[in-house]
CSV table of C-alpha atoms in Angstrom, one decimal:
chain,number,residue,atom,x,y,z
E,1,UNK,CA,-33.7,91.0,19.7
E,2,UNK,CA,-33.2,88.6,17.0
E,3,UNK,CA,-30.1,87.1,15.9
E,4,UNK,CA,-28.6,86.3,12.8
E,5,UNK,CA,-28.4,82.9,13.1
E,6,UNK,CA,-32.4,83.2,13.8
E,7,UNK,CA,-32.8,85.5,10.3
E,8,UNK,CA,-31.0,82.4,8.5
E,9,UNK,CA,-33.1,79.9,10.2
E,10,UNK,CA,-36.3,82.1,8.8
E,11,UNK,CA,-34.7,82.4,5.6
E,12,UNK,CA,-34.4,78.9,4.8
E,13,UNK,CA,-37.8,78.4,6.3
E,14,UNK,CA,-39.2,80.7,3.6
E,15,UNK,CA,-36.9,78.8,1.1
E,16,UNK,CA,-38.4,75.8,1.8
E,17,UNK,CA,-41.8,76.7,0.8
E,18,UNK,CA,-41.4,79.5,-2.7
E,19,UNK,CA,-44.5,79.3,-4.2
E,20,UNK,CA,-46.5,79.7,-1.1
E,21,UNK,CA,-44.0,82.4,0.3
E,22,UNK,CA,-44.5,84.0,-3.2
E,23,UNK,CA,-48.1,84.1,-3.2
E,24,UNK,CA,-48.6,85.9,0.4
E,25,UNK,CA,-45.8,88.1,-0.1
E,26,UNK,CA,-47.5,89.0,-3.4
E,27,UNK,CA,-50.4,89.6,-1.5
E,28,UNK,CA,-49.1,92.5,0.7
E,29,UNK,CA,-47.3,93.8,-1.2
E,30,UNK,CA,-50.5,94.2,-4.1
E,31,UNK,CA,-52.6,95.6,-1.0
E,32,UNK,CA,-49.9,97.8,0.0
E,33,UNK,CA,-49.5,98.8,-3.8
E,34,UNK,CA,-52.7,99.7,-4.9
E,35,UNK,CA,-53.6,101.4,-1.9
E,36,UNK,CA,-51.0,104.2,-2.9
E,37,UNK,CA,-52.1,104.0,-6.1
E,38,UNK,CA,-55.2,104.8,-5.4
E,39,UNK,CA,-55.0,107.3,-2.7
E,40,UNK,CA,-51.9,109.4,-5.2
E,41,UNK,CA,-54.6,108.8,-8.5
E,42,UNK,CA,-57.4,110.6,-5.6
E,43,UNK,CA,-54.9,112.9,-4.8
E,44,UNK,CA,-54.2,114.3,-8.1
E,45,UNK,CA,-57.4,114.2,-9.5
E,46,UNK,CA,-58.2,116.6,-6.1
E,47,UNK,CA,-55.1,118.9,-7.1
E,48,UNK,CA,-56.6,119.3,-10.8
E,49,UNK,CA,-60.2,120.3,-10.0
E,50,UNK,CA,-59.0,122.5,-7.2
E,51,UNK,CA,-57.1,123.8,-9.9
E,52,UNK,CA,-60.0,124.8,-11.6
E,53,UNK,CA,-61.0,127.6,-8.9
E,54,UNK,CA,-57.5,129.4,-8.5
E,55,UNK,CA,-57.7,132.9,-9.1
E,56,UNK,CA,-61.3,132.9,-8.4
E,57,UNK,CA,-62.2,134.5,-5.0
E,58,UNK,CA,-64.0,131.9,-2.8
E,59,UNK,CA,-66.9,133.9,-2.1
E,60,UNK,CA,-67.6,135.3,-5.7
E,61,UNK,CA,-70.3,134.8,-8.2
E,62,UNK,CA,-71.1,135.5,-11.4
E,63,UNK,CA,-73.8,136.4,-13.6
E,64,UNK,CA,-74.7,135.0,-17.3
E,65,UNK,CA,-77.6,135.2,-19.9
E,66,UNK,CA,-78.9,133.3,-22.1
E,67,UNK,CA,-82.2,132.6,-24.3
E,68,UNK,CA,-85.7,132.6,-22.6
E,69,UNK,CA,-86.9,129.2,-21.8
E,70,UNK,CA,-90.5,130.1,-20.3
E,71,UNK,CA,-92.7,132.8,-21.6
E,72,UNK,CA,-93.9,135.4,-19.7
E,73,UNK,CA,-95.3,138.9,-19.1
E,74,UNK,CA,-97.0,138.3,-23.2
E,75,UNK,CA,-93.2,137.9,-24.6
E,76,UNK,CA,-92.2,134.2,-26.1
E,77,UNK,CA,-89.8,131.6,-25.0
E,78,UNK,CA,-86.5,131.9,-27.0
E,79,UNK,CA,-85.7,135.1,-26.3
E,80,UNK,CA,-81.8,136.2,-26.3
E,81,UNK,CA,-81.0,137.6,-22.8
E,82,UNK,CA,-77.9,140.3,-22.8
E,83,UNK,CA,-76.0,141.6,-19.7
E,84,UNK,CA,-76.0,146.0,-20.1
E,85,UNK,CA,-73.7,148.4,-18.9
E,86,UNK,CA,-77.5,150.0,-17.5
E,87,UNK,CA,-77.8,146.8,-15.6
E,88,UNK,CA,-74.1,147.1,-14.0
E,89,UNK,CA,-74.8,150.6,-13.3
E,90,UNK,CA,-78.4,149.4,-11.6
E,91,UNK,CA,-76.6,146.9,-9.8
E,92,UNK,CA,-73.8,149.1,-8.6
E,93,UNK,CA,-76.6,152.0,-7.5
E,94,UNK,CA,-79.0,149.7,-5.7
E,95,UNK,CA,-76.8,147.3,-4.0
E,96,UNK,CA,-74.4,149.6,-3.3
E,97,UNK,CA,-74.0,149.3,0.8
E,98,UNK,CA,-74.2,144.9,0.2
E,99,UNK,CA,-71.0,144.5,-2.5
E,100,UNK,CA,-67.3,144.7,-1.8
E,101,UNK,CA,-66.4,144.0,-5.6
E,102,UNK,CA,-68.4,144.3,-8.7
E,103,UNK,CA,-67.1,143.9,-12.5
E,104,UNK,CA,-67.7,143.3,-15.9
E,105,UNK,CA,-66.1,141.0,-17.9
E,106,UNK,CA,-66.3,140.5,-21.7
E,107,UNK,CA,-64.0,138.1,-24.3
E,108,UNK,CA,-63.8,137.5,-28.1
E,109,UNK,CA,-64.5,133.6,-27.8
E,110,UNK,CA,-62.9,133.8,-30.7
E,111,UNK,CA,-58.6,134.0,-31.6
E,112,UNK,CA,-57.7,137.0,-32.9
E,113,UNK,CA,-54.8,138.0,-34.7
E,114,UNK,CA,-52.1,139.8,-32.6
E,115,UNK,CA,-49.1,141.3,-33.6
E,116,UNK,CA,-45.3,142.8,-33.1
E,117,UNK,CA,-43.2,143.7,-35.7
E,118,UNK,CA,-43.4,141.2,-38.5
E,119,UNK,CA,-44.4,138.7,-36.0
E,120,UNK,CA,-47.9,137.3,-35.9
E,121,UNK,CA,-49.8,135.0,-33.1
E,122,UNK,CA,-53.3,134.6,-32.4
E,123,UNK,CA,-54.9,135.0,-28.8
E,124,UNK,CA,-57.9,135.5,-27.3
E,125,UNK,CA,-59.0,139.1,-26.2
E,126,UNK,CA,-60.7,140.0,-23.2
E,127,UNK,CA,-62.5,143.4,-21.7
E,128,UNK,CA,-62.3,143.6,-17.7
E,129,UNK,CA,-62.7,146.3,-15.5
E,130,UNK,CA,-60.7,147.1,-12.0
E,131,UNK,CA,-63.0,145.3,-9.7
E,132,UNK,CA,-62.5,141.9,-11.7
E,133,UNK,CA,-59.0,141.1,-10.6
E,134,UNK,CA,-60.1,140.7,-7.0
E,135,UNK,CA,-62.7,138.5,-8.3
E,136,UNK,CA,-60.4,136.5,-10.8
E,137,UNK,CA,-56.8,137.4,-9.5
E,138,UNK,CA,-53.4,136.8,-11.2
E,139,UNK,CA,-50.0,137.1,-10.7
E,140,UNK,CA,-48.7,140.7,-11.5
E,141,UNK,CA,-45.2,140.0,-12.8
E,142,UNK,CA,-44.4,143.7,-14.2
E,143,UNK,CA,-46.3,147.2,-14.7
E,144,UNK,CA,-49.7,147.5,-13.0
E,145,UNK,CA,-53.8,146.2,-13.4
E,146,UNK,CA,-55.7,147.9,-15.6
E,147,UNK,CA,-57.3,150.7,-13.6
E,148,UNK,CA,-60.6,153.5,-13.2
E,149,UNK,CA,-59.2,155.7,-15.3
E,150,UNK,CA,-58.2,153.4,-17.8
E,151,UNK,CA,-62.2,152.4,-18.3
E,152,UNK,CA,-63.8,156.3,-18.2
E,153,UNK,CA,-61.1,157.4,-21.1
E,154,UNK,CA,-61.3,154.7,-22.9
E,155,UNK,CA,-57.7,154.1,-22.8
E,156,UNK,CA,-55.8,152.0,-25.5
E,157,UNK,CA,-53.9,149.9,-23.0
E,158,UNK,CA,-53.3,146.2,-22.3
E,159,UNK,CA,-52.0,143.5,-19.8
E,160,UNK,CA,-50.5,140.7,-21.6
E,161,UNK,CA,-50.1,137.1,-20.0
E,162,UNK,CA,-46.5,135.7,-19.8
E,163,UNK,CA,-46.5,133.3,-23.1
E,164,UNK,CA,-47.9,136.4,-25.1
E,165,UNK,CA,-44.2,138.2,-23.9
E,166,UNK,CA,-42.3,134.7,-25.0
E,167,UNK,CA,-43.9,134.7,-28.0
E,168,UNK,CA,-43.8,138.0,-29.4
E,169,UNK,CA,-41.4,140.4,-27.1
E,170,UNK,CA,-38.9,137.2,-26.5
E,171,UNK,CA,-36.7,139.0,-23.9
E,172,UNK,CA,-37.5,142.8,-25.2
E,173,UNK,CA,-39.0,144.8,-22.6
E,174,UNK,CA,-42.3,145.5,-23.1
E,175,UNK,CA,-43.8,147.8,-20.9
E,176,UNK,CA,-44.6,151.0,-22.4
E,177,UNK,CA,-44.6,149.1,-25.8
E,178,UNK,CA,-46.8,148.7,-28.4
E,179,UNK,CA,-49.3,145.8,-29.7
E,180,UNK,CA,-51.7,145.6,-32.0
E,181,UNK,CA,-54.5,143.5,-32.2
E,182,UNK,CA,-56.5,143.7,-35.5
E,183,UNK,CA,-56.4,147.5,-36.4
E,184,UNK,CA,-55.6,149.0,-33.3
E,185,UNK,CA,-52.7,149.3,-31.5
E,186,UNK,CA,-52.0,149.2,-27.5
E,187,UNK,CA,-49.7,150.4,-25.2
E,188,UNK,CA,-48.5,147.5,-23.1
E,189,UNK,CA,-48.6,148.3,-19.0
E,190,UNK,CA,-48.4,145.3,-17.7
E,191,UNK,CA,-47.5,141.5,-18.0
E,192,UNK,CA,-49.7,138.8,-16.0
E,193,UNK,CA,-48.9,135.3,-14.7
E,194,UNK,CA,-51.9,132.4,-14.1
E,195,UNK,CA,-52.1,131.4,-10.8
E,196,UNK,CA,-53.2,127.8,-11.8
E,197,UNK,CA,-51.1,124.9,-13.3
E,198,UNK,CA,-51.3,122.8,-16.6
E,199,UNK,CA,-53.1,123.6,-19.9
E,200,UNK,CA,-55.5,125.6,-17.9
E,201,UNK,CA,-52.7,128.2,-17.2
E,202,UNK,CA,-51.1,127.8,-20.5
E,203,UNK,CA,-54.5,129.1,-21.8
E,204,UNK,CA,-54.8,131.7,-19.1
E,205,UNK,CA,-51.2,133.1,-19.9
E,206,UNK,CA,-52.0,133.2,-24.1
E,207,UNK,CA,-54.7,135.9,-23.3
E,208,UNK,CA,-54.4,140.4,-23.3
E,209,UNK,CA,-56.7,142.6,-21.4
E,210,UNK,CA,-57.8,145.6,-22.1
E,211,UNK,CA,-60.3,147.9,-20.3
E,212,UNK,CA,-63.7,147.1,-20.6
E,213,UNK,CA,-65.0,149.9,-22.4
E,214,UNK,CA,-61.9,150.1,-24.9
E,215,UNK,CA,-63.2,146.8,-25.7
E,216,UNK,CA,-66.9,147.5,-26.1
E,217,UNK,CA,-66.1,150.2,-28.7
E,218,UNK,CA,-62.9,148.5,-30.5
E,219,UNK,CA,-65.4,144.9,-30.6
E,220,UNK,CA,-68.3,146.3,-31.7
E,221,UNK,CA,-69.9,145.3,-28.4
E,222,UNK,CA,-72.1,148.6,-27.9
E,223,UNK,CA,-73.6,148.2,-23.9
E,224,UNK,CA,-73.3,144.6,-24.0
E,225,UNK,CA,-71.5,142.9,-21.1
E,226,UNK,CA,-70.5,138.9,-21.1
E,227,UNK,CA,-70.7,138.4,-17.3
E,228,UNK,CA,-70.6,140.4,-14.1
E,229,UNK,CA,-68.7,139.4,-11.8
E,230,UNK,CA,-69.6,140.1,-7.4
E,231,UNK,CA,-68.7,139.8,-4.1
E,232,UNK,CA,-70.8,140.7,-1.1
E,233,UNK,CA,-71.0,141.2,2.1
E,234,UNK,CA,-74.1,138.6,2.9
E,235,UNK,CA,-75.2,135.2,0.9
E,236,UNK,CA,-78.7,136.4,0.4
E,237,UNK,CA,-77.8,139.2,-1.4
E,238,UNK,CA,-76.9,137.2,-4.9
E,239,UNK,CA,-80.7,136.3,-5.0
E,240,UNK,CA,-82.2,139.2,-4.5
E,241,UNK,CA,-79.6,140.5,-7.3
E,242,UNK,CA,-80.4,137.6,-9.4
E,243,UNK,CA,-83.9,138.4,-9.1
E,244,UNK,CA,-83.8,142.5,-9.7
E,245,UNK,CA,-81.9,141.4,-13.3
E,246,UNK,CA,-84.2,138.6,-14.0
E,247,UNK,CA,-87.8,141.6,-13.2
E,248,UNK,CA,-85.5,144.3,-15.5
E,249,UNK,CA,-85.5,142.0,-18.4
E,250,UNK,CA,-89.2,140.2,-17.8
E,251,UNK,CA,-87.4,136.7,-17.4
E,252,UNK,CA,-90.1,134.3,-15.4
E,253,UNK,CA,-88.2,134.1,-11.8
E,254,UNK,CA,-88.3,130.4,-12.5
E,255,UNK,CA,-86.1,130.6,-16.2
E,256,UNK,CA,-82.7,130.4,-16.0
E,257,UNK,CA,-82.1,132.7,-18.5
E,258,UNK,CA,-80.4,134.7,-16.3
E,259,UNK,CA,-78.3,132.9,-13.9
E,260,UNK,CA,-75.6,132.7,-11.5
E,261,UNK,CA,-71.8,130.7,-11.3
E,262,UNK,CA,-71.3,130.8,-8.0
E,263,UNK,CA,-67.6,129.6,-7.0
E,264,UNK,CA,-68.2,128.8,-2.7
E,265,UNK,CA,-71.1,126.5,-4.1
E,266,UNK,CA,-69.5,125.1,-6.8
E,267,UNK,CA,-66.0,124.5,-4.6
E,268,UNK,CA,-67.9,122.8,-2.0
E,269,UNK,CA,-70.0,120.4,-4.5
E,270,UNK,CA,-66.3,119.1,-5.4
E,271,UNK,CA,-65.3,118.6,-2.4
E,272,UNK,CA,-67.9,116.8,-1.4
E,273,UNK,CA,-67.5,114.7,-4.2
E,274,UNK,CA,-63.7,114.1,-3.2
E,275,UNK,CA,-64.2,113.3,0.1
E,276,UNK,CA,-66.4,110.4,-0.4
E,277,UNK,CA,-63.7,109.2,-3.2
E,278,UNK,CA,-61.0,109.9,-0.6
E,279,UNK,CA,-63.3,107.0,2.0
E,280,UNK,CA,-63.8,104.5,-1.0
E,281,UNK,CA,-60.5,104.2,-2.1
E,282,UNK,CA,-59.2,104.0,1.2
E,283,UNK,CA,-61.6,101.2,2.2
E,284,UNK,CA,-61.0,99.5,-1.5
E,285,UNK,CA,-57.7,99.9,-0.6
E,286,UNK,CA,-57.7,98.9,3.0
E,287,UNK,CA,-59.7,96.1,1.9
E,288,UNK,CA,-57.0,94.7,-0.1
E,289,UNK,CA,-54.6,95.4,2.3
E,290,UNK,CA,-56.7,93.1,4.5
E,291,UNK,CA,-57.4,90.6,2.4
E,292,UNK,CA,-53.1,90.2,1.7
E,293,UNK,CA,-52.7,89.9,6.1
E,294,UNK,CA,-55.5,87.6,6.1
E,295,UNK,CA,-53.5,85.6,3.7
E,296,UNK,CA,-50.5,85.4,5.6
E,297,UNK,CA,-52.8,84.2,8.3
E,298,UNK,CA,-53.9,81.5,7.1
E,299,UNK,CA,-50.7,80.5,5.8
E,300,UNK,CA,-49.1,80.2,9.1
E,301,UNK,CA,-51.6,78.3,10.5
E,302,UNK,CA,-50.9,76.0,7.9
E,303,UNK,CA,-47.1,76.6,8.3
E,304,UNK,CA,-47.6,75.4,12.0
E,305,UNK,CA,-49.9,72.8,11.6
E,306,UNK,CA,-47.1,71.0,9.1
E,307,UNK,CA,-43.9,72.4,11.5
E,308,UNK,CA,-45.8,70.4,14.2
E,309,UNK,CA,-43.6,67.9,14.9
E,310,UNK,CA,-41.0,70.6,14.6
E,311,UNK,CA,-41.9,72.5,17.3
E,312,UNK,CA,-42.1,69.3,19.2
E,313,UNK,CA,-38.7,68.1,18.8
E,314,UNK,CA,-37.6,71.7,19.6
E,315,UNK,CA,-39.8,71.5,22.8
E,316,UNK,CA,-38.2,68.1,23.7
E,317,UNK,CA,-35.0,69.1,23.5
E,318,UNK,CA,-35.5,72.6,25.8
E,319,UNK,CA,-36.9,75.4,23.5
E,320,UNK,CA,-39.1,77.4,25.7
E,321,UNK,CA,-42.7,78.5,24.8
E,322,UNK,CA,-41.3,82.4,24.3
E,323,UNK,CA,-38.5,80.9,21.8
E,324,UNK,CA,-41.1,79.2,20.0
E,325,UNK,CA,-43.6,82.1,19.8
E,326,UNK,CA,-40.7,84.4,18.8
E,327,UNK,CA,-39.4,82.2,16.1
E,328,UNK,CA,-43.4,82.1,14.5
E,329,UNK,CA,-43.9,85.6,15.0
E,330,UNK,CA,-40.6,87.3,13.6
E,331,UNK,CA,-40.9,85.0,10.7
E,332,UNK,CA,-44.2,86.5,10.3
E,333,UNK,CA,-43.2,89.9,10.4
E,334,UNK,CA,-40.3,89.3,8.4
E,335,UNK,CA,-42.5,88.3,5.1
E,336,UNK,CA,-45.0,91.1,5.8
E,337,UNK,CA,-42.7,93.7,6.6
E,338,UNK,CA,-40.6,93.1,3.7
E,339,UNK,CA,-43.1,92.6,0.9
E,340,UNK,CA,-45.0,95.6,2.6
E,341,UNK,CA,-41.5,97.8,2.2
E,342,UNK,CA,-41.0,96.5,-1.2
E,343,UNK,CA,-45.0,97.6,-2.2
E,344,UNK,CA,-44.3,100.8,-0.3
E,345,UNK,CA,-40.9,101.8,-2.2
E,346,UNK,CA,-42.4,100.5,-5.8
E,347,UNK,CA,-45.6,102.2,-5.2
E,348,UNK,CA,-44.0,105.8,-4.1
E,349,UNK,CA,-41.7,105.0,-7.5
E,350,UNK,CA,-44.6,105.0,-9.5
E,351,UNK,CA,-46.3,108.1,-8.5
E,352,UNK,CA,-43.0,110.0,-8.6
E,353,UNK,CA,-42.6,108.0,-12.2
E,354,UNK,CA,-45.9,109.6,-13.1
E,355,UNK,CA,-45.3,112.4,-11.9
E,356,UNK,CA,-41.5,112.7,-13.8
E,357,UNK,CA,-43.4,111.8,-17.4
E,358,UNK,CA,-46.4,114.5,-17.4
E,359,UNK,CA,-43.5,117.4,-17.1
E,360,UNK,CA,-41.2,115.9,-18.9
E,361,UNK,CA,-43.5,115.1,-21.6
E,362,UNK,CA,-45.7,118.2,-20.7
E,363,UNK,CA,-49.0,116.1,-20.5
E,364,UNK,CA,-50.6,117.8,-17.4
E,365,UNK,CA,-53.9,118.0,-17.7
E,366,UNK,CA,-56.1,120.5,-15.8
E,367,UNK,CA,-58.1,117.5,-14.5
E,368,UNK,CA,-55.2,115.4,-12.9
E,369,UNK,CA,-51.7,117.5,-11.7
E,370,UNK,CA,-49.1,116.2,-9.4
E,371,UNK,CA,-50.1,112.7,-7.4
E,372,UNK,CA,-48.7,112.9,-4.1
E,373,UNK,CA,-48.7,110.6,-1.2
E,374,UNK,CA,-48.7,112.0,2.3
E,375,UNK,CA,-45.9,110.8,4.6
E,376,UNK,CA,-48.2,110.2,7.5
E,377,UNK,CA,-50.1,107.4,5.4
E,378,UNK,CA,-46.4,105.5,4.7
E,379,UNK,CA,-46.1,105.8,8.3
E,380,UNK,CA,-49.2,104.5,9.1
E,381,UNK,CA,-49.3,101.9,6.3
E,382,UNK,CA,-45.8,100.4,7.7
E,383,UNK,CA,-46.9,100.2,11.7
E,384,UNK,CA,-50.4,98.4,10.4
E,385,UNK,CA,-48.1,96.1,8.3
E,386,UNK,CA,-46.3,95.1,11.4
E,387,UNK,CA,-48.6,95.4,13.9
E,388,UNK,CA,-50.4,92.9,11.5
E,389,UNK,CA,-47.5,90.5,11.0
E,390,UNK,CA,-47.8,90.5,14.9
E,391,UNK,CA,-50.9,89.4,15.3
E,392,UNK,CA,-51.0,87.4,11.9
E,393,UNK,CA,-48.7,84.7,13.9
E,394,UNK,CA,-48.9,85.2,17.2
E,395,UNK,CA,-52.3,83.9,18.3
E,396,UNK,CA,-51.9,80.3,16.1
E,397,UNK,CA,-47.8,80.8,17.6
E,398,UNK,CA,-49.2,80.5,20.6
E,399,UNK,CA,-51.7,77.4,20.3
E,400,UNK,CA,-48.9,75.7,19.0
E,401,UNK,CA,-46.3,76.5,22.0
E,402,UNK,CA,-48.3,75.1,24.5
E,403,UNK,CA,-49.0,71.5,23.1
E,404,UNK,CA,-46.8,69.1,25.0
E,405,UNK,CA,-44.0,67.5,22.8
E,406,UNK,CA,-45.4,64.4,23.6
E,407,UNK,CA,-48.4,65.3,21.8
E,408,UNK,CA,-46.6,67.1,18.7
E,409,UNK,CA,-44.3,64.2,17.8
E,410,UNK,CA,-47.6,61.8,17.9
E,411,UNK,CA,-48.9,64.5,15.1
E,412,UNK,CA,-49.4,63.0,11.8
């Protein structure tokens, strides 16, 4: 162990020397600093895309059109592409034994004016039928999905997200009420919750739905669907869908006229992307770590090289190679650890500091949401600071205990 009179003896050996203390203290602690800084900026950023796929089954995808790009079969490029309730019902018939879910999906794009009583709000209105929230889920927080039945009658009901209730129904309870949006009115049978965080939930929880077909006819939308939604049993079969759409609508199997979202492909192209952010920040991070113990290093080499005749005189008059090794070493650790704690406790501040202004100054953003640093990295980070104190003094600690004191006090 180390005694106090030992910590006081280090102390004022620190004293002696400010500005170079200073400057490799800084130095761990800057290494120590940015490396949570970077690795709770990397973990956020992760948090925020993966934000991005919540709700969405794993294994879905789903299909688009667009305009022609390639001519083909005599018809021009530049041809407006539309999704059919004929090509759902194809779909549904010829696949039938290869898809656990299958759904349409339809929206306004547009705000449209929503009201209860003499209040007014506009949100955006979307079609969906039963299949689409396993495919895109949400939190049920009263009443019940829109169903089967719901769809065949053509049924003038609606789900509304949470900040649709705070807005208009304000603590009223609303199932079995009535909304209307434009000229026809709904009865309410349900209230939804995002499963995602941030302004992408906010927008999620500002929406109604309304059964697909009820939307069709109320949106002047004839047999036109925005996007299917599937989920099958085996990977191939989204080509051979993709394909079967692309020869019912003469689209050149190269065009991407019609095309496919799919969410495993799409999830894994991120986190590809994160994991090689995750290895560069930790090796810019390590690296500055490094360059911070390397610092230290040098500095007590230097440190030694002037306390020669020091540890001469302390030789001469009975210190022991051990005691002088010890003295070096803890005086070593001392700095590092302490500078290391100090960039470990201001770092973690920070994040939670971030962390404490985007909620309380609601500035989440769907890209970045709540840095974290994982306790395992503070633990690691704080045994490589001392293991690198250690070894930081003890090897030039150790030259310098064995030169005879003979030969120290004749140092110049």
């Amino acid at each position: 162990m180390i005694s106090r009179d030992e910590i006081q003896e280090i102390v004022e050996t620190l004293k002696k020397n400010k500005a170079r203390t200073f400057l490799t203290a800084f130095g761990v602690f800057w290494g120590i600093f940015m490396l949570l800084l970077l690795l709770g900026s990397g973990d956020g950023l992760e948090k925020g895309v993966t934000n991005m796929f919540k709700g969405f089954d794993i294994n879905s995808f789903h299909i688009y059109a667009k305009s022609t790009k390639i001519p083909y079969q005599g018809v021009k490029e530049n041809r407006k592409i539309y999704l059919t309730n004929e090509d759902l019902a194809l779909v549904k018939s010829k696949y039938k034994k290869d898809i656990k879910y299958i759904g349409a999906r339809s929206y306004t794009n547009t705000l449209r004016l929503v009201q209860h009583g003499i209040v007014n709000e506009k949100y955006e209105i979307y079609g969906v039928e039963p299949d689409v929230f396993y495919l895109r889920n949400v939190n049920l927080k009263q009443g019940r999905y829109v169903n089967t039945l719901d769809n065949r009658q053509n049924r003038q009901v609606a789900i509304i997200g949470s900040e649709v209730k705070a807005e208009l129904y304000k603590k009223e309870q609303v199932i079995g009420a009535y909304i209307k949006i434009e000229d026809s009115h709904y009865r309410i049978v349900g209230v939804f919750e995002s499963l995602r965080e941030g302004e992408q939930a906010n927008e999620e929880n500002k929406t109604i739905l309304i059964p697909h077909t009820t939307f069709q006819n109320n949106f002047n939308r004839k047999n036109r669907i925005d996007n299917i939604g599937v989920v099958t049993k085996q990977a191939e079969t989204e080509g051979d869908i993709l394909a079967f759409l692309k020869e019912q609508h003469r689209v050149h199997p190269d065009d991407k006229a019609i095309y496919t979202w799919n969410t495993r492909e799409e999830f894994s192209k991120y986190q590809g992307l994160f994991k090689a952010i995750r290895v560069f920040m930790w090796v810019i991070g390590i690296g500055t770590l490094l360059s911070g113990i390397v610092g230290v290093s040098n500095i007590m080499v230097i440190n030694i090289k002037e306390r020669t005749k020091e540890i001469g005189v302390r030789k001469a008059i009975g210190a022991t190679p051990f005691s002088i090794i010890k003295m070096i070493v803890f005086e070593s650790i001392f700095l590092t650890g302490l500078s290391g704690y100090l960039g470990l406790s201001i770092g973690l501040l920070f994040i939670e500091g971030i962390n404490y202004a985007v909620t309380a100054f609601r500035l989440k953003s769907e890209f970045f949401l709540d840095p974290a640093i994982n306790l395992q990295v503070v633990v690691v980070a704080l045994v490589t600071l001392i293991a690198a104190g250690f070894f930081a003094a003890f090897f030039p600690a150790r030259r310098a205990a064995i030169i005879k004191p003979i030969e120290a006090l004749r140092e110049e």
